[in-house]
Amino acid sequence: NPMIGALVTYRMIRISLKYGLCEVSAFAFAFMGPCLINGPTEDYAGGYFYAKLALKALNHTHSGGTNRFTARVYCIAYGLVLIWREPMQASLEKLLDGYNAGCITGDQEYAFWNLLSYAGLSLYTGQELHKLGTNLRTYIKRAIQCQQTAVACSIAPLLSATVGLNGSTDKDIYAQFLNTTEDDLLQQNDRRTCISIWTKRKFTRVLQNDMDGAIAVYELSLSHPYGKLFHLFKTIPFIISMYLNGLIAFYAARKNNNAKRRWLNIGIESLNMTKKWAKESKWNFHSKLLLLEAEQLFQKGNKSALQKYEAAIIAARNHRFIHEEGLAYLKLGNYHLSQNREASAAQSFAQAKRCYEQWGAHALVEGMDSLKADFQES
């Protein structure tokens, strides 16, 4: 019961404030962060305050070495809390520090949860795919060696997406490392693994411009216990899933008049949530918000969608989300095609290709070449 964890955390903080700090106090402060963010009031400011307090407490509660709760504090602070206020990319190095701290102190569990958070943030913030694929292979091997199978299973979908987007021929990740299949993992109903799989499937199909396939994945996910947005904490998969649901929904509303109202409700929910998050961190969420707004205007037939697409491209570039810049160019190209502006569409697709090349998404580059060839033939 998550409420029990919140109550225990509250009591630990009260004891720390009454009798003074100890090593575990930093962990209590850190855990209060996601409790506040995921509580009824969604107190992002309060959560951020406690995460920063936890990091300060680490420096005052160690006995000449590494605080034995460092891995736990880093995992929670940098993986669950600071991503709502500070640039997501800034958490990457700190999560690796958390892994190293866990290895030093013997906290293997949270050492590898730091790696899982690092893996998800790396993929979904657009880190270079070839290097990421090499790292994720190493992390899965280490997790298996240290009997952290749950983490290995949750990283595997991220590696599968990375390998697929990179265009590597080494695509049978699940059989290679886990002697299983992705569908078999879904049937095991491990919460983190299933969420990782469903998010990865939507992510790859949207980037591939396979929006009908993305709709099919979304519909299929609804019948799975963890296919919906079921999260004890708002993690990076929650953020990405909510964002992708909006892109899928506005496309579906544009193409499917029979279920238009249903899809619009899903899209508006995603848009409103992202708008709230953008107030907390313009860096992390502004480009996502602008692209959702562009897709909504496209669905309405409003020509001001063009300015929103262009703004989304600039925001993604300025905030160093190279994959989101490429996606925004791709969506802009689709919009130009709908307005019979073939030359402008070709330019947008060329820019999307440039972004995907820089990201290392060679499979997407090949897809853009095929799209360009089909476009020229038509």
Tab-separated table of C-alpha atoms in Angstrom:
chain	number	residue	atom	x	y	z
A	1	ASN	CA	0.000	0.000	0.000
A	2	PRO	CA	1.670	3.272	-1.127
A	3	MET	CA	-0.042	5.135	1.733
A	4	ILE	CA	1.936	3.102	4.262
A	5	GLY	CA	5.179	4.213	2.624
A	6	ALA	CA	4.067	7.845	2.820
A	7	LEU	CA	3.135	7.509	6.507
A	8	VAL	CA	6.448	5.838	7.366
A	9	THR	CA	8.332	8.562	5.488
A	10	TYR	CA	6.441	11.281	7.351
A	11	ARG	CA	7.286	9.662	10.693
A	12	MET	CA	10.964	9.309	9.757
A	13	ILE	CA	11.111	13.017	8.915
A	14	ARG	CA	9.452	13.990	12.196
A	15	ILE	CA	11.943	11.881	14.161
A	16	SER	CA	14.852	13.442	12.223
A	17	LEU	CA	13.641	16.963	12.907
A	18	LYS	CA	13.036	16.228	16.598
A	19	TYR	CA	16.182	14.280	17.459
A	20	GLY	CA	18.640	15.254	14.704
A	21	LEU	CA	19.877	13.850	11.416
A	22	CYS	CA	21.263	10.386	10.803
A	23	GLU	CA	22.248	8.545	7.616
A	24	VAL	CA	18.710	7.438	6.821
A	25	SER	CA	17.313	10.969	7.203
A	26	ALA	CA	18.461	11.854	3.685
A	27	PHE	CA	16.516	8.874	2.327
A	28	ALA	CA	13.387	10.008	4.201
A	29	PHE	CA	13.671	13.539	2.786
A	30	ALA	CA	14.165	12.161	-0.717
A	31	PHE	CA	11.180	9.822	-0.521
A	32	MET	CA	8.929	12.650	0.605
A	33	GLY	CA	9.512	14.213	-2.841
A	34	PRO	CA	7.584	11.652	-4.911
A	35	CYS	CA	5.017	11.347	-2.109
A	36	LEU	CA	4.152	15.024	-2.559
A	37	ILE	CA	4.353	14.999	-6.362
A	38	ASN	CA	2.111	11.953	-6.667
A	39	GLY	CA	-0.254	12.969	-3.896
A	40	PRO	CA	-3.695	14.532	-4.388
A	41	THR	CA	-2.282	18.089	-4.531
A	42	GLU	CA	0.555	17.216	-6.971
A	43	ASP	CA	2.935	19.446	-5.047
A	44	TYR	CA	5.894	19.710	-7.423
A	45	ALA	CA	7.453	22.629	-5.533
A	46	GLY	CA	7.299	20.751	-2.247
A	47	GLY	CA	8.702	17.598	-3.818
A	48	TYR	CA	11.564	19.564	-5.333
A	49	PHE	CA	12.324	21.184	-1.963
A	50	TYR	CA	12.613	17.829	-0.200
A	51	ALA	CA	14.761	16.318	-2.969
A	52	LYS	CA	17.244	19.184	-2.721
A	53	LEU	CA	17.145	18.925	1.075
A	54	ALA	CA	17.948	15.208	0.834
A	55	LEU	CA	20.998	15.900	-1.325
A	56	LYS	CA	22.251	18.464	1.197
A	57	ALA	CA	21.622	16.056	4.077
A	58	LEU	CA	23.859	13.449	2.407
A	59	ASN	CA	26.871	15.725	2.953
A	60	HIS	CA	26.148	16.052	6.677
A	61	THR	CA	25.355	12.447	7.572
A	62	HIS	CA	28.296	10.332	6.405
A	63	SER	CA	31.099	8.957	8.544
A	64	GLY	CA	34.140	9.890	6.503
A	65	GLY	CA	32.990	7.920	3.460
A	66	THR	CA	29.992	7.443	1.193
A	67	ASN	CA	26.618	7.610	2.909
A	68	ARG	CA	25.179	4.106	2.617
A	69	PHE	CA	21.874	5.574	1.408
A	70	THR	CA	23.431	7.605	-1.420
A	71	ALA	CA	22.240	5.220	-4.140
A	72	ARG	CA	18.673	5.426	-2.832
A	73	VAL	CA	18.696	9.198	-2.530
A	74	TYR	CA	20.143	9.648	-6.019
A	75	CYS	CA	17.697	7.179	-7.559
A	76	ILE	CA	14.706	9.002	-6.085
A	77	ALA	CA	15.953	12.588	-6.357
A	78	TYR	CA	17.432	12.446	-9.855
A	79	GLY	CA	15.158	9.755	-11.302
A	80	LEU	CA	11.773	10.768	-9.883
A	81	VAL	CA	11.819	14.367	-8.661
A	82	LEU	CA	14.348	16.726	-10.223
A	83	ILE	CA	13.212	15.775	-13.730
A	84	TRP	CA	10.138	17.921	-13.076
A	85	ARG	CA	12.131	21.099	-12.479
A	86	GLU	CA	15.650	20.740	-13.921
A	87	PRO	CA	16.775	19.640	-17.413
A	88	MET	CA	16.340	15.899	-17.688
A	89	GLN	CA	19.765	15.557	-19.286
A	90	ALA	CA	21.327	16.908	-16.082
A	91	SER	CA	20.229	13.791	-14.166
A	92	LEU	CA	22.093	11.334	-16.392
A	93	GLU	CA	25.574	11.622	-14.887
A	94	LYS	CA	24.153	11.744	-11.361
A	95	LEU	CA	22.260	8.485	-11.887
A	96	LEU	CA	25.528	6.813	-12.887
A	97	ASP	CA	27.066	8.258	-9.722
A	98	GLY	CA	24.200	6.675	-7.824
A	99	TYR	CA	24.966	3.322	-9.415
A	100	ASN	CA	28.630	3.586	-8.449
A	101	ALA	CA	27.713	4.597	-4.894
A	102	GLY	CA	25.442	1.580	-4.578
A	103	CYS	CA	28.223	-0.715	-5.753
A	104	ILE	CA	30.607	0.788	-3.182
A	105	THR	CA	28.194	0.486	-0.254
A	106	GLY	CA	26.739	-2.875	-1.271
A	107	ASP	CA	23.274	-1.523	-2.083
A	108	GLN	CA	22.923	-3.611	-5.259
A	109	GLU	CA	19.158	-3.128	-5.527
A	110	TYR	CA	19.214	0.645	-5.766
A	111	ALA	CA	22.476	0.643	-7.707
A	112	PHE	CA	20.637	-1.073	-10.539
A	113	TRP	CA	17.478	0.999	-10.162
A	114	ASN	CA	19.752	3.963	-10.865
A	115	LEU	CA	20.870	2.218	-14.059
A	116	LEU	CA	17.261	1.605	-15.080
A	117	SER	CA	16.427	5.287	-14.615
A	118	TYR	CA	19.558	6.211	-16.556
A	119	ALA	CA	18.601	3.879	-19.405
A	120	GLY	CA	15.095	5.320	-19.728
A	121	LEU	CA	16.225	8.933	-19.505
A	122	SER	CA	18.986	8.323	-22.038
A	123	LEU	CA	16.634	6.921	-24.658
A	124	TYR	CA	13.828	9.391	-24.120
A	125	THR	CA	16.087	12.459	-24.047
A	126	GLY	CA	17.679	11.556	-27.368
A	127	GLN	CA	21.176	10.405	-26.385
A	128	GLU	CA	23.298	8.995	-29.237
A	129	LEU	CA	21.920	5.555	-30.008
A	130	HIS	CA	25.000	3.530	-30.905
A	131	LYS	CA	26.802	4.399	-27.672
A	132	LEU	CA	23.588	3.912	-25.716
A	133	GLY	CA	23.098	0.444	-27.183
A	134	THR	CA	26.611	-0.574	-26.134
A	135	ASN	CA	26.004	0.706	-22.599
A	136	LEU	CA	22.621	-0.973	-22.221
A	137	ARG	CA	24.046	-4.350	-23.250
A	138	THR	CA	26.636	-3.987	-20.489
A	139	TYR	CA	24.006	-2.970	-17.930
A	140	ILE	CA	21.789	-5.966	-18.702
A	141	LYS	CA	24.740	-8.343	-18.354
A	142	ARG	CA	25.720	-6.782	-15.027
A	143	ALA	CA	22.143	-6.947	-13.741
A	144	ILE	CA	21.894	-10.631	-14.597
A	145	GLN	CA	25.265	-11.364	-12.983
A	146	CYS	CA	24.161	-9.590	-9.799
A	147	GLN	CA	20.773	-11.376	-9.812
A	148	GLN	CA	18.867	-8.158	-10.491
A	149	THR	CA	16.628	-9.870	-13.034
A	150	ALA	CA	13.749	-7.395	-12.710
A	151	VAL	CA	16.045	-4.552	-13.759
A	152	ALA	CA	17.467	-6.589	-16.658
A	153	CYS	CA	13.937	-7.310	-17.897
A	154	SER	CA	12.980	-3.619	-17.651
A	155	ILE	CA	16.097	-2.422	-19.497
A	156	ALA	CA	15.647	-5.010	-22.278
A	157	PRO	CA	12.743	-3.146	-23.996
A	158	LEU	CA	14.834	0.034	-23.961
A	159	LEU	CA	17.712	-1.822	-25.603
A	160	SER	CA	15.288	-3.365	-28.097
A	161	ALA	CA	14.070	0.114	-29.066
A	162	THR	CA	17.623	1.452	-29.243
A	163	VAL	CA	18.808	-1.394	-31.467
A	164	GLY	CA	15.747	-1.159	-33.701
A	165	LEU	CA	16.072	2.600	-34.184
A	166	ASN	CA	19.826	2.348	-34.705
A	167	GLY	CA	19.277	-0.176	-37.496
A	168	SER	CA	21.436	-2.898	-35.946
A	169	THR	CA	21.013	-6.443	-37.218
A	170	ASP	CA	21.327	-7.699	-33.620
A	171	LYS	CA	17.625	-7.407	-32.868
A	172	ASP	CA	16.756	-10.567	-30.917
A	173	ILE	CA	17.574	-8.934	-27.603
A	174	TYR	CA	15.200	-10.921	-25.415
A	175	ALA	CA	16.394	-14.327	-26.595
A	176	GLN	CA	20.022	-13.256	-26.415
A	177	PHE	CA	20.008	-12.007	-22.831
A	178	LEU	CA	16.896	-13.399	-21.151
A	179	ASN	CA	15.993	-16.545	-23.124
A	180	THR	CA	12.439	-15.294	-23.602
A	181	THR	CA	10.306	-13.063	-25.841
A	182	GLU	CA	8.715	-9.671	-25.363
A	183	ASP	CA	5.223	-11.179	-25.407
A	184	ASP	CA	6.224	-13.699	-22.745
A	185	LEU	CA	7.472	-10.873	-20.535
A	186	LEU	CA	4.121	-9.129	-20.896
A	187	GLN	CA	2.354	-12.275	-19.718
A	188	GLN	CA	4.481	-12.335	-16.546
A	189	ASN	CA	2.821	-9.035	-15.505
A	190	ASP	CA	5.842	-7.421	-13.869
A	191	ARG	CA	4.722	-3.816	-13.509
A	192	ARG	CA	7.939	-2.028	-14.454
A	193	THR	CA	8.751	-4.362	-17.335
A	194	CYS	CA	5.264	-4.156	-18.840
A	195	ILE	CA	5.200	-0.365	-18.600
A	196	SER	CA	8.621	-0.264	-20.271
A	197	ILE	CA	7.395	-2.478	-23.111
A	198	TRP	CA	4.173	-0.585	-23.844
A	199	THR	CA	5.949	2.784	-23.759
A	200	LYS	CA	8.696	1.516	-26.052
A	201	ARG	CA	6.171	0.144	-28.570
A	202	LYS	CA	4.297	3.433	-28.840
A	203	PHE	CA	7.533	5.423	-28.960
A	204	THR	CA	9.046	3.488	-31.850
A	205	ARG	CA	5.885	3.473	-33.950
A	206	VAL	CA	5.306	7.201	-33.577
A	207	LEU	CA	8.911	7.911	-34.593
A	208	GLN	CA	8.527	5.569	-37.574
A	209	ASN	CA	5.500	7.611	-38.698
A	210	ASP	CA	3.435	4.441	-38.303
A	211	MET	CA	0.528	6.136	-36.599
A	212	ASP	CA	-1.958	3.403	-37.481
A	213	GLY	CA	0.410	0.940	-35.835
A	214	ALA	CA	0.637	3.255	-32.813
A	215	ILE	CA	-3.156	3.283	-32.555
A	216	ALA	CA	-3.177	-0.518	-32.634
A	217	VAL	CA	-0.584	-0.654	-29.838
A	218	TYR	CA	-2.573	1.823	-27.758
A	219	GLU	CA	-5.797	-0.167	-28.173
A	220	LEU	CA	-4.043	-3.439	-27.391
A	221	SER	CA	-2.447	-1.973	-24.285
A	222	LEU	CA	-5.843	-1.156	-22.786
A	223	SER	CA	-6.589	-4.844	-22.322
A	224	HIS	CA	-3.367	-5.399	-20.347
A	225	PRO	CA	-3.228	-4.825	-16.565
A	226	TYR	CA	-0.301	-2.418	-16.951
A	227	GLY	CA	-1.053	-1.117	-20.412
A	228	LYS	CA	-2.957	1.899	-19.188
A	229	LEU	CA	-1.161	4.737	-17.442
A	230	PHE	CA	-0.850	2.776	-14.210
A	231	HIS	CA	2.014	4.186	-12.165
A	232	LEU	CA	2.633	4.398	-8.440
A	233	PHE	CA	4.987	7.273	-9.258
A	234	LYS	CA	5.116	9.627	-12.231
A	235	THR	CA	8.314	8.352	-13.837
A	236	ILE	CA	9.840	9.052	-17.248
A	237	PRO	CA	7.744	6.260	-18.890
A	238	PHE	CA	4.624	7.968	-17.514
A	239	ILE	CA	5.676	11.292	-19.026
A	240	ILE	CA	6.505	9.792	-22.411
A	241	SER	CA	3.353	7.641	-22.499
A	242	MET	CA	1.120	10.596	-21.717
A	243	TYR	CA	2.815	12.650	-24.450
A	244	LEU	CA	2.612	9.852	-27.029
A	245	ASN	CA	-1.033	9.196	-26.192
A	246	GLY	CA	-1.784	12.785	-27.138
A	247	LEU	CA	0.005	12.547	-30.495
A	248	ILE	CA	-1.756	9.259	-31.245
A	249	ALA	CA	-5.139	10.601	-30.178
A	250	PHE	CA	-5.092	13.792	-32.258
A	251	TYR	CA	-4.051	11.782	-35.318
A	252	ALA	CA	-6.809	9.233	-34.672
A	253	ALA	CA	-9.400	12.002	-34.205
A	254	ARG	CA	-8.355	13.452	-37.548
A	255	LYS	CA	-8.696	10.103	-39.321
A	256	ASN	CA	-11.617	8.481	-37.510
A	257	ASN	CA	-14.874	10.413	-37.366
A	258	ASN	CA	-16.752	7.544	-35.746
A	259	ALA	CA	-14.681	7.685	-32.559
A	260	LYS	CA	-13.664	11.336	-32.840
A	261	ARG	CA	-15.020	12.434	-29.454
A	262	ARG	CA	-13.273	9.600	-27.617
A	263	TRP	CA	-9.917	10.358	-29.211
A	264	LEU	CA	-10.267	14.092	-28.643
A	265	ASN	CA	-10.857	13.495	-24.937
A	266	ILE	CA	-7.645	11.450	-24.766
A	267	GLY	CA	-5.718	14.108	-26.677
A	268	ILE	CA	-7.029	16.969	-24.556
A	269	GLU	CA	-6.150	15.100	-21.362
A	270	SER	CA	-2.578	14.710	-22.620
A	271	LEU	CA	-2.431	18.350	-23.709
A	272	ASN	CA	-3.702	19.676	-20.379
A	273	MET	CA	-1.308	17.500	-18.407
A	274	THR	CA	1.667	18.581	-20.528
A	275	LYS	CA	0.606	22.214	-20.177
A	276	LYS	CA	0.712	21.824	-16.393
A	277	TRP	CA	4.145	20.203	-16.568
A	278	ALA	CA	5.484	22.933	-18.861
A	279	LYS	CA	4.821	25.427	-16.070
A	280	GLU	CA	7.143	23.396	-13.860
A	281	SER	CA	9.906	23.016	-16.469
A	282	LYS	CA	9.851	24.834	-19.780
A	283	TRP	CA	13.084	23.080	-20.739
A	284	ASN	CA	11.662	19.565	-20.478
A	285	PHE	CA	8.089	20.045	-21.631
A	286	HIS	CA	7.725	23.131	-23.833
A	287	SER	CA	8.613	21.416	-27.109
A	288	LYS	CA	6.247	18.548	-26.269
A	289	LEU	CA	3.450	20.981	-25.477
A	290	LEU	CA	3.948	22.935	-28.709
A	291	LEU	CA	3.840	19.780	-30.840
A	292	LEU	CA	0.654	18.610	-29.122
A	293	GLU	CA	-0.893	22.025	-29.714
A	294	ALA	CA	0.158	21.862	-33.367
A	295	GLU	CA	-1.457	18.451	-33.790
A	296	GLN	CA	-4.638	19.676	-32.129
A	297	LEU	CA	-4.809	22.668	-34.478
A	298	PHE	CA	-4.115	20.373	-37.437
A	299	GLN	CA	-7.021	18.199	-36.329
A	300	LYS	CA	-9.251	21.290	-36.161
A	301	GLY	CA	-8.153	22.467	-39.604
A	302	ASN	CA	-6.686	25.646	-38.112
A	303	LYS	CA	-3.878	27.053	-40.266
A	304	SER	CA	-2.055	28.473	-37.234
A	305	ALA	CA	-0.809	24.897	-36.742
A	306	LEU	CA	2.129	25.852	-38.976
A	307	GLN	CA	3.466	28.357	-36.429
A	308	LYS	CA	3.128	25.799	-33.630
A	309	TYR	CA	5.091	23.186	-35.590
A	310	GLU	CA	7.857	25.683	-36.256
A	311	ALA	CA	7.910	26.743	-32.593
A	312	ALA	CA	8.091	23.083	-31.492
A	313	ILE	CA	11.112	22.560	-33.741
A	314	ILE	CA	12.930	25.562	-32.283
A	315	ALA	CA	12.108	24.580	-28.694
A	316	ALA	CA	13.303	20.987	-29.178
A	317	ARG	CA	16.542	22.223	-30.762
A	318	ASN	CA	17.200	24.802	-28.032
A	319	HIS	CA	16.540	22.279	-25.277
A	320	ARG	CA	18.688	19.563	-26.911
A	321	PHE	CA	16.034	16.963	-27.676
A	322	ILE	CA	17.339	16.004	-31.114
A	323	HIS	CA	14.812	13.197	-31.566
A	324	GLU	CA	11.914	15.519	-30.763
A	325	GLU	CA	13.244	18.042	-33.270
A	326	GLY	CA	13.245	15.291	-35.896
A	327	LEU	CA	9.727	14.209	-34.949
A	328	ALA	CA	8.462	17.791	-35.142
A	329	TYR	CA	9.970	18.158	-38.628
A	330	LEU	CA	8.315	14.881	-39.618
A	331	LYS	CA	4.933	16.058	-38.360
A	332	LEU	CA	5.424	19.384	-40.128
A	333	GLY	CA	6.141	17.524	-43.355
A	334	ASN	CA	2.919	15.551	-42.978
A	335	TYR	CA	1.057	18.795	-42.389
A	336	HIS	CA	2.549	20.394	-45.519
A	337	LEU	CA	1.490	17.339	-47.552
A	338	SER	CA	-2.079	17.715	-46.309
A	339	GLN	CA	-2.002	21.302	-47.604
A	340	ASN	CA	-0.550	20.203	-50.974
A	341	ARG	CA	2.752	21.975	-50.322
A	342	GLU	CA	5.040	19.290	-51.719
A	343	ALA	CA	8.223	21.368	-51.833
A	344	SER	CA	7.857	22.454	-48.208
A	345	ALA	CA	7.100	18.862	-47.194
A	346	ALA	CA	10.273	17.639	-48.899
A	347	GLN	CA	12.333	20.246	-47.037
A	348	SER	CA	10.793	19.218	-43.700
A	349	PHE	CA	11.451	15.532	-44.349
A	350	ALA	CA	15.075	16.347	-45.242
A	351	GLN	CA	15.479	18.171	-41.921
A	352	ALA	CA	13.909	15.242	-40.053
A	353	LYS	CA	16.438	12.949	-41.729
A	354	ARG	CA	19.278	15.237	-40.632
A	355	CYS	CA	18.104	15.050	-37.007
A	356	TYR	CA	17.742	11.274	-37.088
A	357	GLU	CA	21.228	10.928	-38.595
A	358	GLN	CA	22.646	13.036	-35.771
A	359	TRP	CA	20.775	10.895	-33.223
A	360	GLY	CA	22.131	7.696	-34.789
A	361	ALA	CA	18.670	6.440	-35.774
A	362	HIS	CA	19.758	4.885	-39.067
A	363	ALA	CA	16.564	2.836	-39.393
A	364	LEU	CA	14.547	6.059	-39.290
A	365	VAL	CA	16.893	7.609	-41.860
A	366	GLU	CA	16.176	4.678	-44.184
A	367	GLY	CA	12.479	5.184	-43.520
A	368	MET	CA	12.797	8.842	-44.501
A	369	ASP	CA	14.543	7.808	-47.728
A	370	SER	CA	11.653	5.433	-48.503
A	371	LEU	CA	9.151	8.149	-47.677
A	372	LYS	CA	10.991	10.547	-49.992
A	373	ALA	CA	11.061	7.961	-52.786
A	374	ASP	CA	7.331	7.270	-52.436
A	375	PHE	CA	6.674	10.980	-52.401
A	376	GLN	CA	8.698	11.571	-55.582
A	377	GLU	CA	6.949	8.708	-57.382
A	378	SER	CA	3.549	10.099	-56.496
